[in-house]
Amino acid sequence: QVQLVESGGGLVQPGGSLRLSCAASGITFSIYLMKWYRQGPGKQRELVAVITGDGYTNYADAVKGRFTISRDNARNMLYLQMNSLKPEDTAVYYCNGRRRDSEYWGQGTQVTVSS
């Protein structure tokens, strides 16, 4: 059974930081393309960051320079370090894993940026 389980969300003040984690099980994690998506209130789900199995990364323009995606293939873990958070970063953040015709989603973790 494949599971992606996010954690680390919460309430943070503007300018603060959070680190999201995604624990993967039931897949050969190292060969999966891993992504973070988010869905803000009243918005469509959008791609935030991508990381290949080899560690190559790409980011949405809105988070470039503030967020860092990383992975630990030995521990089957995906991370998203979020710095200089803004109210517009408020969303449910989802972990996604994809390889060929297989795609899996986590249940999401809420991030709220507010003073």
Tab-separated table of C-alpha atoms in Angstrom, residues 36 66 98 112:
chain	number	residue	atom	x	y	z
A	36	TRP	CA	4.969	19.866	-3.719
A	66	ARG	CA	12.271	31.587	-0.557
A	98	ARG	CA	4.998	10.326	-10.017
A	112	THR	CA	-1.501	29.533	7.477
